[in-house]
mmCIF file of C-alpha atoms in Angstrom:
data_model
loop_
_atom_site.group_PDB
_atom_site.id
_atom_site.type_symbol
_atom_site.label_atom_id
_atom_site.label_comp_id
_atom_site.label_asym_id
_atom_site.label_seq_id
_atom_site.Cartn_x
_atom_site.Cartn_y
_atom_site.Cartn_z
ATOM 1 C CA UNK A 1 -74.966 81.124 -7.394
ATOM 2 C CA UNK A 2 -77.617 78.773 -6.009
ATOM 3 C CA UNK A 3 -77.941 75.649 -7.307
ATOM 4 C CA UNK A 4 -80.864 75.763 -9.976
ATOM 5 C CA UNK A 5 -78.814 78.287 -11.711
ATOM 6 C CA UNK A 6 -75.915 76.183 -11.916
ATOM 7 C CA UNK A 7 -77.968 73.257 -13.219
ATOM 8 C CA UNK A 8 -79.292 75.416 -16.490
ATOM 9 C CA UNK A 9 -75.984 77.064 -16.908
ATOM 10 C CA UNK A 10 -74.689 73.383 -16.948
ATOM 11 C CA UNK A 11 -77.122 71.736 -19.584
ATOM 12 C CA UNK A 12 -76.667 75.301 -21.676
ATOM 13 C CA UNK A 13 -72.571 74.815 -22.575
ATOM 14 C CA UNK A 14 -72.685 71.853 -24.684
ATOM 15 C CA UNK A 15 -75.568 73.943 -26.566
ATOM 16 C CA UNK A 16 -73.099 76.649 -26.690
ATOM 17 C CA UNK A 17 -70.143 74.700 -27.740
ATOM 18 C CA UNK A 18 -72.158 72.896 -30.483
ATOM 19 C CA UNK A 19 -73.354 76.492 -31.892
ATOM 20 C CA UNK A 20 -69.708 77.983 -32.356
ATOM 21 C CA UNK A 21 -68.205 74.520 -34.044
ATOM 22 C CA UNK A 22 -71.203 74.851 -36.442
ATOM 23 C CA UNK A 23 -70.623 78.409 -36.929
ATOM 24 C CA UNK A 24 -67.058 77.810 -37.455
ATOM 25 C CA UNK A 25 -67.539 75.673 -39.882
ATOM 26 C CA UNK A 26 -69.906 76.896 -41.855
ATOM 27 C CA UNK A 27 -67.331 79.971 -41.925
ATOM 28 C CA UNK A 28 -65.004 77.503 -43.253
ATOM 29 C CA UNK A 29 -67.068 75.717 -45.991
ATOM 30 C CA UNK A 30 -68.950 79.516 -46.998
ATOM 31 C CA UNK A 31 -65.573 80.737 -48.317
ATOM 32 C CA UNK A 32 -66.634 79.328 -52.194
ATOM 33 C CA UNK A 33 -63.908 78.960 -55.099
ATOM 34 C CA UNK A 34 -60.312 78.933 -54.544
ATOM 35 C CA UNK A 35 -58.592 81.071 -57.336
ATOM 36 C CA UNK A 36 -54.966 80.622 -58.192
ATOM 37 C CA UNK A 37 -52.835 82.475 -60.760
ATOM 38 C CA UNK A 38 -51.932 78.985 -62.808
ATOM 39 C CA UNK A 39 -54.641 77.625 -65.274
ATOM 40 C CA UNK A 40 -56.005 73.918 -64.718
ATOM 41 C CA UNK A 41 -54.960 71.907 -68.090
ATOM 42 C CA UNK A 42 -57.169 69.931 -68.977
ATOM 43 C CA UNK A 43 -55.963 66.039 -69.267
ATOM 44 C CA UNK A 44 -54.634 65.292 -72.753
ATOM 45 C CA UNK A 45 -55.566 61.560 -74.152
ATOM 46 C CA UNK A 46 -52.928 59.016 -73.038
ATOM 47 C CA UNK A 47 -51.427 57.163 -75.917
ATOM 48 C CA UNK A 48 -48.658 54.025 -75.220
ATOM 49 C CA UNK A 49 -46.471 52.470 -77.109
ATOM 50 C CA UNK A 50 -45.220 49.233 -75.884
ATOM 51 C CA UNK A 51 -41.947 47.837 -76.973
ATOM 52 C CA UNK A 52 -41.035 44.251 -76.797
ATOM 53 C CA UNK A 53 -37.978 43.555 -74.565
ATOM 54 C CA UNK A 54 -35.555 44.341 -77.168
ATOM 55 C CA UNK A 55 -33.329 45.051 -73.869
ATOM 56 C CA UNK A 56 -33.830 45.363 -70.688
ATOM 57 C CA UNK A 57 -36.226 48.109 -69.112
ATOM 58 C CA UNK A 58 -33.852 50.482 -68.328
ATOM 59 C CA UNK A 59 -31.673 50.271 -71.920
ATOM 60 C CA UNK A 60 -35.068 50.488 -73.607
ATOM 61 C CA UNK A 61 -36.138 53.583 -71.891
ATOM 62 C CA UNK A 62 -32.676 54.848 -72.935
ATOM 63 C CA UNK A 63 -33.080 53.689 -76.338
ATOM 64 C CA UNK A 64 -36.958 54.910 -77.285
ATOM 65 C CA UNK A 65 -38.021 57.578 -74.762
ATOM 66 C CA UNK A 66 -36.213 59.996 -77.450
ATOM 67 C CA UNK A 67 -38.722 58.870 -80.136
ATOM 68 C CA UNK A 68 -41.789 58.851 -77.395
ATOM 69 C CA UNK A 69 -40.331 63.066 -76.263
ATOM 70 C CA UNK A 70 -40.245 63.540 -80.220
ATOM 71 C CA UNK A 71 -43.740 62.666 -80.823
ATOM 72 C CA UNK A 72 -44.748 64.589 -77.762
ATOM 73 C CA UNK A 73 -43.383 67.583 -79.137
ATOM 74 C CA UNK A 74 -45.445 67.016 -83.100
ATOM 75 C CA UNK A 75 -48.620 65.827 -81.868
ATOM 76 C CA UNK A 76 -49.302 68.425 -78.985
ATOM 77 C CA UNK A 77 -53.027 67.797 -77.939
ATOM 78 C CA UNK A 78 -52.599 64.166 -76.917
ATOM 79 C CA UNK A 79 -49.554 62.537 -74.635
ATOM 80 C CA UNK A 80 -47.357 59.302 -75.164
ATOM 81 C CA UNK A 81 -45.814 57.462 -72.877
ATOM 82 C CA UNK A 82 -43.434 54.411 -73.655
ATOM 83 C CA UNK A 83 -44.375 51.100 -71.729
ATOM 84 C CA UNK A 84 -41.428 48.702 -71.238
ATOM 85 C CA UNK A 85 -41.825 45.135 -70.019
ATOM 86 C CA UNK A 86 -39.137 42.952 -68.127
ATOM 87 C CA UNK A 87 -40.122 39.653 -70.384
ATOM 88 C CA UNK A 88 -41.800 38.232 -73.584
ATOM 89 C CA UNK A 89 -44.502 36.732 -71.655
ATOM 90 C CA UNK A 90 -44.981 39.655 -69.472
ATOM 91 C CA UNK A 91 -45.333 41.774 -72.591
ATOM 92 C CA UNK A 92 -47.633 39.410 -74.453
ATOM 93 C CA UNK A 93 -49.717 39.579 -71.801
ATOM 94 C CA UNK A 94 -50.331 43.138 -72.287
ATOM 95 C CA UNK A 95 -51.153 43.013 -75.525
ATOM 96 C CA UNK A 96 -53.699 40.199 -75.809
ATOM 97 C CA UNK A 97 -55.416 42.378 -72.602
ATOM 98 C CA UNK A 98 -55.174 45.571 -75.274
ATOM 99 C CA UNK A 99 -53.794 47.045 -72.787
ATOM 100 C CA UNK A 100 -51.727 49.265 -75.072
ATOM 101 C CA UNK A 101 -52.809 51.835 -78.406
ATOM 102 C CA UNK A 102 -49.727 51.348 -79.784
ATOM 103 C CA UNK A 103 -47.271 48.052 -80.014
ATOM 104 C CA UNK A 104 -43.708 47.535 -81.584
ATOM 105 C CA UNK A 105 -43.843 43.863 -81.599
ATOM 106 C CA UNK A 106 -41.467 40.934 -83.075
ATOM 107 C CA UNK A 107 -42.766 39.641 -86.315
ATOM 108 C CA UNK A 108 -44.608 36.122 -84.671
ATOM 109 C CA UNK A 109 -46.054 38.924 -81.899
ATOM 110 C CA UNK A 110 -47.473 41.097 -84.952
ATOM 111 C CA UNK A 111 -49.479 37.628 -85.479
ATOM 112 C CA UNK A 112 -50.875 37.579 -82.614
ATOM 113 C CA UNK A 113 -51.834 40.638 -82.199
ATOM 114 C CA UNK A 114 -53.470 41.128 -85.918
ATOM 115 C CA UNK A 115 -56.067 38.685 -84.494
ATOM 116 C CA UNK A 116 -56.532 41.126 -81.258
ATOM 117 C CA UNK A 117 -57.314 44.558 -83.507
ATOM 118 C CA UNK A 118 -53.704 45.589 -83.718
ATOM 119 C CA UNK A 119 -52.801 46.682 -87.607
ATOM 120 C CA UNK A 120 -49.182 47.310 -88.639
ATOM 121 C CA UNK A 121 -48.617 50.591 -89.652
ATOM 122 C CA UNK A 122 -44.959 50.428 -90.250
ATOM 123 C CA UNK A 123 -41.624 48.288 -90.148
ATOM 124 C CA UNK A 124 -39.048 49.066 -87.722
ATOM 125 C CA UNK A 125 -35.685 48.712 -89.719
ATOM 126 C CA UNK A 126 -34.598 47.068 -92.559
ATOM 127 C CA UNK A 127 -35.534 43.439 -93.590
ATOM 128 C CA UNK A 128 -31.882 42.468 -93.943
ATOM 129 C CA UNK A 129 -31.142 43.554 -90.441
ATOM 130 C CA UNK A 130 -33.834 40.577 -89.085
ATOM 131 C CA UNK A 131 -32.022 37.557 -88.806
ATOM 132 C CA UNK A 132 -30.311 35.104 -85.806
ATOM 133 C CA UNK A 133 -27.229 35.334 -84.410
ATOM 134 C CA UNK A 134 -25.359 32.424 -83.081
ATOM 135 C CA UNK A 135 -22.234 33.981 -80.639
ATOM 136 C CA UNK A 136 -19.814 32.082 -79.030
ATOM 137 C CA UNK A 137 -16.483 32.953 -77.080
ATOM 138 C CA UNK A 138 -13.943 32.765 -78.968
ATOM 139 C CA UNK A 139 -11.863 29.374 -76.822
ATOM 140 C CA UNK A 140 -14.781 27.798 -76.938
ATOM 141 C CA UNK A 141 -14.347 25.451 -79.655
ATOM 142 C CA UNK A 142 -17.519 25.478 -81.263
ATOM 143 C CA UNK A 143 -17.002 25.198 -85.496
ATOM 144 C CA UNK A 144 -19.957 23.767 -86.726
ATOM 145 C CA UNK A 145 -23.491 22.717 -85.493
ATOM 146 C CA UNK A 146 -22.861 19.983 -84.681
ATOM 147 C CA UNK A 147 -20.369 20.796 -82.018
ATOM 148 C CA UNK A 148 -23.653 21.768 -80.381
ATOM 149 C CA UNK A 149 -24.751 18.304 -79.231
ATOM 150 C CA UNK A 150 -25.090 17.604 -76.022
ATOM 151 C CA UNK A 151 -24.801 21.079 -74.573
ATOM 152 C CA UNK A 152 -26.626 24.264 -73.730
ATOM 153 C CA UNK A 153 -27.815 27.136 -75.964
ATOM 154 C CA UNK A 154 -29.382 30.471 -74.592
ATOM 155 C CA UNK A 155 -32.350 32.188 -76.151
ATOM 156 C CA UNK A 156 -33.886 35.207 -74.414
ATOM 157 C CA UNK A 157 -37.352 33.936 -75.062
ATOM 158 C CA UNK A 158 -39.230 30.720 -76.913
ATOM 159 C CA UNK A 159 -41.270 33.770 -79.116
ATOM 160 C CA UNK A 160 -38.369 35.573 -80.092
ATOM 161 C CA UNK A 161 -38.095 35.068 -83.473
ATOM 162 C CA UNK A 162 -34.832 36.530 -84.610
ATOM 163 C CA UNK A 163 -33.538 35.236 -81.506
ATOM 164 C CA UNK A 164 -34.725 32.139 -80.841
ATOM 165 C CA UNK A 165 -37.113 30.635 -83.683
ATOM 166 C CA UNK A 166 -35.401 31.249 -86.750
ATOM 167 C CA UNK A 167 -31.685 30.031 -85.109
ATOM 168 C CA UNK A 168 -33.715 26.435 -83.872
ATOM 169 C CA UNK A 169 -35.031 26.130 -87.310
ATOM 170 C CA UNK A 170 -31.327 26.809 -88.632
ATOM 171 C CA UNK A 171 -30.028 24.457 -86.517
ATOM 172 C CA UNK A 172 -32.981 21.761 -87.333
ATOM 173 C CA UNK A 173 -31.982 22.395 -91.078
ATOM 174 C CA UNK A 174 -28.344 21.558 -90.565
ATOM 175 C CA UNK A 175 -28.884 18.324 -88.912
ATOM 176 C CA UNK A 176 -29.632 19.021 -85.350
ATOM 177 C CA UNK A 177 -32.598 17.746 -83.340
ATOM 178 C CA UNK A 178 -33.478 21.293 -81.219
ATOM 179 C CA UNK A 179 -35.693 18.684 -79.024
ATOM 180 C CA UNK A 180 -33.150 15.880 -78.012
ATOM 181 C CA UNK A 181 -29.552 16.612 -79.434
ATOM 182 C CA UNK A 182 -29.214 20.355 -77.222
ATOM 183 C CA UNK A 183 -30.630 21.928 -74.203
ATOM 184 C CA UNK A 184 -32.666 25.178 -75.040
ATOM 185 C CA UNK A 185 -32.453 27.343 -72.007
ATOM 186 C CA UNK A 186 -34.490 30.431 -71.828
ATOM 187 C CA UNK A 187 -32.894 33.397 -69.963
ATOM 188 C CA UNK A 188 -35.333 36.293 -70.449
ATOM 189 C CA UNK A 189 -33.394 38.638 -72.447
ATOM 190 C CA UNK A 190 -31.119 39.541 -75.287
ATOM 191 C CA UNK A 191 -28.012 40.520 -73.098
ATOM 192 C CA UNK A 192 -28.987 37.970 -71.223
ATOM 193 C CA UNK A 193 -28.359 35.019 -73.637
ATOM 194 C CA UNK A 194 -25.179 36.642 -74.800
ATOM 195 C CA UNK A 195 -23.911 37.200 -71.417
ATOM 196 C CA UNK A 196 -24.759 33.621 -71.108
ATOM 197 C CA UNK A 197 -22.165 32.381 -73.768
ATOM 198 C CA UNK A 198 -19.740 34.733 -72.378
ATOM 199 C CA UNK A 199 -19.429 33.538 -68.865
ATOM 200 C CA UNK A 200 -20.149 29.377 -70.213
ATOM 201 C CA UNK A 201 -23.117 29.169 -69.191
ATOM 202 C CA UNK A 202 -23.868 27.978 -72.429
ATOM 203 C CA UNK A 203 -22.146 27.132 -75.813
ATOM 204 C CA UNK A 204 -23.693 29.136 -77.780
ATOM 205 C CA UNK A 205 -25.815 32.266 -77.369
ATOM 206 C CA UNK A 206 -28.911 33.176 -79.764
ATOM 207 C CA UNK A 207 -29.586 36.885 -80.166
ATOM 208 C CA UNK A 208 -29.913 39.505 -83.159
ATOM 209 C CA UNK A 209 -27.930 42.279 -84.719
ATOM 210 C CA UNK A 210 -29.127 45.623 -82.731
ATOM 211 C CA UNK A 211 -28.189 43.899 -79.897
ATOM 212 C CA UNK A 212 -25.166 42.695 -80.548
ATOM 213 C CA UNK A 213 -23.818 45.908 -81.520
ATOM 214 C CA UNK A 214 -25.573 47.315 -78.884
ATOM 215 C CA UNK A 215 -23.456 45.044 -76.313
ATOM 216 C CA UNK A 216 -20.208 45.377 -78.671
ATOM 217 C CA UNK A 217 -20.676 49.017 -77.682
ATOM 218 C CA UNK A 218 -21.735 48.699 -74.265
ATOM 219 C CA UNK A 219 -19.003 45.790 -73.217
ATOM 220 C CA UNK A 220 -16.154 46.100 -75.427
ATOM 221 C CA UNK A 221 -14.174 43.707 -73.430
ATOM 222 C CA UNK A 222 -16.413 40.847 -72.782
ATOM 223 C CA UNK A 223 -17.215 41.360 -76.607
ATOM 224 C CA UNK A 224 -13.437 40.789 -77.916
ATOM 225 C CA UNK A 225 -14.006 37.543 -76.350
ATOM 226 C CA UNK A 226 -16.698 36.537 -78.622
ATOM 227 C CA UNK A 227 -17.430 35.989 -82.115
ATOM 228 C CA UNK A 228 -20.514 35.469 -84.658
ATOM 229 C CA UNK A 229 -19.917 31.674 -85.389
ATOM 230 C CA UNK A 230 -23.290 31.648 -87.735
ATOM 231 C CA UNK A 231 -26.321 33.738 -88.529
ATOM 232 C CA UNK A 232 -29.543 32.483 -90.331
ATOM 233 C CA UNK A 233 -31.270 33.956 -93.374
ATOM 234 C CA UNK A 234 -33.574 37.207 -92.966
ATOM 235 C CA UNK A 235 -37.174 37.987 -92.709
ATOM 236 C CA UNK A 236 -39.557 40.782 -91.494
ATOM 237 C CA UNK A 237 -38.470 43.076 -89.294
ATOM 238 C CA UNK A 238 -40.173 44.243 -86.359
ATOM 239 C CA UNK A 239 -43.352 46.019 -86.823
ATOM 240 C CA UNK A 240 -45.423 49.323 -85.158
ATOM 241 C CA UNK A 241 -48.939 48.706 -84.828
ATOM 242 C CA UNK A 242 -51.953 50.796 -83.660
ATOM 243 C CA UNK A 243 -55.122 49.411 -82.117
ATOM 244 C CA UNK A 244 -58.215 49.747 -83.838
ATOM 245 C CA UNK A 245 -59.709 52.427 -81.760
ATOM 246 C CA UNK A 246 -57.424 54.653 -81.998
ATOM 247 C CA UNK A 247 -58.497 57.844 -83.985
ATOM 248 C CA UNK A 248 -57.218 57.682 -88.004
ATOM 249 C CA UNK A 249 -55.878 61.017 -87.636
ATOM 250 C CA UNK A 250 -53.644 60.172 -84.623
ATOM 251 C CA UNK A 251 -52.812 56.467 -86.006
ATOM 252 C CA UNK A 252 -51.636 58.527 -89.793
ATOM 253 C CA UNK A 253 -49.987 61.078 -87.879
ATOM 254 C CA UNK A 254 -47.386 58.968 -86.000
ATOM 255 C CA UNK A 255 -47.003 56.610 -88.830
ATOM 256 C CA UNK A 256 -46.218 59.677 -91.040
ATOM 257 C CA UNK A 257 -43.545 61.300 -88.382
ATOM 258 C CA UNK A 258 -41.774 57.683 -87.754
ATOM 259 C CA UNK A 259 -41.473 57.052 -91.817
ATOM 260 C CA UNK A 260 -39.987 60.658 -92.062
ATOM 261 C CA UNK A 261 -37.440 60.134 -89.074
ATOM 262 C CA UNK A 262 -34.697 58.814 -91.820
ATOM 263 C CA UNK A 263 -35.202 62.331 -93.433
ATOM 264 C CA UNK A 264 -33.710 64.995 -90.749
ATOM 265 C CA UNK A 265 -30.813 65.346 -88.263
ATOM 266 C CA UNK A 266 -32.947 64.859 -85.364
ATOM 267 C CA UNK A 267 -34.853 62.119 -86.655
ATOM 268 C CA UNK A 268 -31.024 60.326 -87.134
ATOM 269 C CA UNK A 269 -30.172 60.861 -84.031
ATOM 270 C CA UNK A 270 -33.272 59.467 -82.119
ATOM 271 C CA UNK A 271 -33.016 56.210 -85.201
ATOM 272 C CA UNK A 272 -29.203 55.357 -84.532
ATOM 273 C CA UNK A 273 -30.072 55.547 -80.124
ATOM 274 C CA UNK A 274 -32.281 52.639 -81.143
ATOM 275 C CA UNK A 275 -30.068 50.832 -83.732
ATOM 276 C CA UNK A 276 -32.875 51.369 -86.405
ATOM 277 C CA UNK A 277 -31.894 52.459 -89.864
ATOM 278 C CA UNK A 278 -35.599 53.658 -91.032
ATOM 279 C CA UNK A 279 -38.965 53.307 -90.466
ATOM 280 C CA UNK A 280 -40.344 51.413 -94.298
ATOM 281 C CA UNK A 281 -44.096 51.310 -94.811
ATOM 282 C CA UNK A 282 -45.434 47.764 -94.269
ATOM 283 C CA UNK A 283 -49.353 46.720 -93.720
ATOM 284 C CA UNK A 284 -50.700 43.049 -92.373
ATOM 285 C CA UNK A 285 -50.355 41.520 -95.409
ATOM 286 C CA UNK A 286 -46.326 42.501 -95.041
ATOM 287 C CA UNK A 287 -46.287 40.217 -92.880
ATOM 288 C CA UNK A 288 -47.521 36.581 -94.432
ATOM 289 C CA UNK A 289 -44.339 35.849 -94.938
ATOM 290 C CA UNK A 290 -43.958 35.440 -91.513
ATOM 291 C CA UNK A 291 -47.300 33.846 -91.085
ATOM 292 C CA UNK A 292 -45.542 30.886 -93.583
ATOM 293 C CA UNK A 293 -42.079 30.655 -92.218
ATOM 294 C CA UNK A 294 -44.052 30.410 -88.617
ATOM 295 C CA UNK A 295 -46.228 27.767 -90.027
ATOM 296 C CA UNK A 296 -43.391 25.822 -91.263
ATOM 297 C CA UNK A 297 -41.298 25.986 -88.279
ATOM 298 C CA UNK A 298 -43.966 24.753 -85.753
ATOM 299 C CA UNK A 299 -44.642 21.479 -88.594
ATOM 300 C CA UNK A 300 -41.147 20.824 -88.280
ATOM 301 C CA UNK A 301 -39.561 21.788 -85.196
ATOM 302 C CA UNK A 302 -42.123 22.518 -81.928
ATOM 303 C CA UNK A 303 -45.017 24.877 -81.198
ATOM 304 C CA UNK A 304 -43.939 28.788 -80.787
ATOM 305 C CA UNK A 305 -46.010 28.622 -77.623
ATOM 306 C CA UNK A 306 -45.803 26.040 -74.890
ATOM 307 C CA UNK A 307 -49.617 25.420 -74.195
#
């Protein structure tokens, strides 16, 4: 081959090579739609209901993902999904960003989150059911409030109300100065502050009934070791609440199934996993009550939230 010819033959292959990629890949890209045998669903609205840390994430999965699967199952052309959080302030967080359609909030959090859209669409339990809990261990010699002074009492959170404001306004009532006579230690959760009293930590323990039983049931021996040295009147149980956005006929629907739950087997069953006796009907104005008792507390005692 003389040497012209090998010149063109040389400055022809990348011409060549360029050619059969572009031929292979239009060949690749010509091939159109991809058919399977399943059918694409389409995606179904997202609906969440956030639960305040009752317990912690993984015993409040346990406890409401029944109810969440239930509602699944009734209202089939939209999904819900149950959104724990691991603390109060984690979880108010969420809902003053609306992150959530649907809340189950303490009674001071319904409050809040009245002036953010939310509107209660239900209680969660009885009335009678919402009060504080003061548990101590048994040798620990505490009789009356007053044995108190001078030492440490566990709250999960400063916004829990059943757990934390309405036992410091018991205590303030019978004589004790929550600001100076104690030491108010916040530990995050309700097993928390119990297991608190258990191991010492502290001398008394602030919490509410579902958990209690809840960690009667759970830790039957730590539990013999302790005992309900007081409990403070009741108030307003917790409430559901939907956002304002969220369609009537979806917000009417799941306030209809909860307040039926009382009325079959199945509807027990997913009620006593998350130590609730019934759904009762309830609105905002339900909750005034709370609105006063709040308003009181904060005039006497501190402010709910530490600014």
């Amino acid at each position: 081959m003389n040497a012209p010819l090998r010149v063109i033959l040389f400055l022809l292959l990348p011409l060549v090579f360029f050619v059969g990629c572009q031929s292979e890949t239009e060949t690749d890209t010509s091939q159109g739609p991809q058919y399977g045998d399943q059918p694409i669903e389409p995606l179904k609205p997202l609906y969440r209901l956030a639960v305040h840390p009752l317990h912690n994430p993984s015993k409040l999965s346990e406890a409401y993902q029944p109810l969440i699967d239930y509602l699944n199952q009734q209202i089939t052309d939209v999904h819900f999904e149950l959104e724990a959080s691991r603390d109060y302030q984690v979880y108010e967080a969420k809902f003053r960003a609306r992150d959530s359609e649907f809340l189950l909030p303490n009674p001071w959090q319904t409050l809040e989150a009245i002036k953010l859209g939310y509107h209660v669409i239900a209680m969660a339990g009885n009335a009678e059911d919402f009060k504080g809990l003061f548990i101590v261990r048994k040798d620990g010699g505490i009789k009356t409030p007053a044995d108190l002074k001078g030492k440490v009492v566990s709250y999960p959170s400063r916004t829990a109300l059943a757990a934390c404001i309405m036992p410091q306004y018991y205590l303030h009532l019978h004589g004790i100065d929550v600001n100076r006579d104690i030491e108010n230690r916040y530990v995050g959760s309700q097993e928390s502050s119990i297991m608190n009293a258990y191991l010492g930590q502290s001398a008394a323990g602030a919490t509410w009934p579902p958990p209690w039983r809840l960690f009667q049931r759970d830790h039957p021996n730590e539990a013999a070791e302790l005992t309900v040295a007081w409990e403070t009147p009741s108030l307003l149980n917790n409430s559901v609440m939907a956002r304002d956005d969220v369609p009537a006929s979806i917000r009417d629907s799941v306030r209809a199934l909860i307040l039926a739950l009382d009325t079959t087997p199945e509807g027990q069953a997913i009620l006593a996993g998350m130590e609730t006796a019934r759904f009762n009907a309830a609105d905002d104005a339900s909750y005034d009550a709370v609105r006063n008792y709040v308003a009181e507390f904060e005039k006497s005692v501190r402010p709910v939230e530490q600014k």
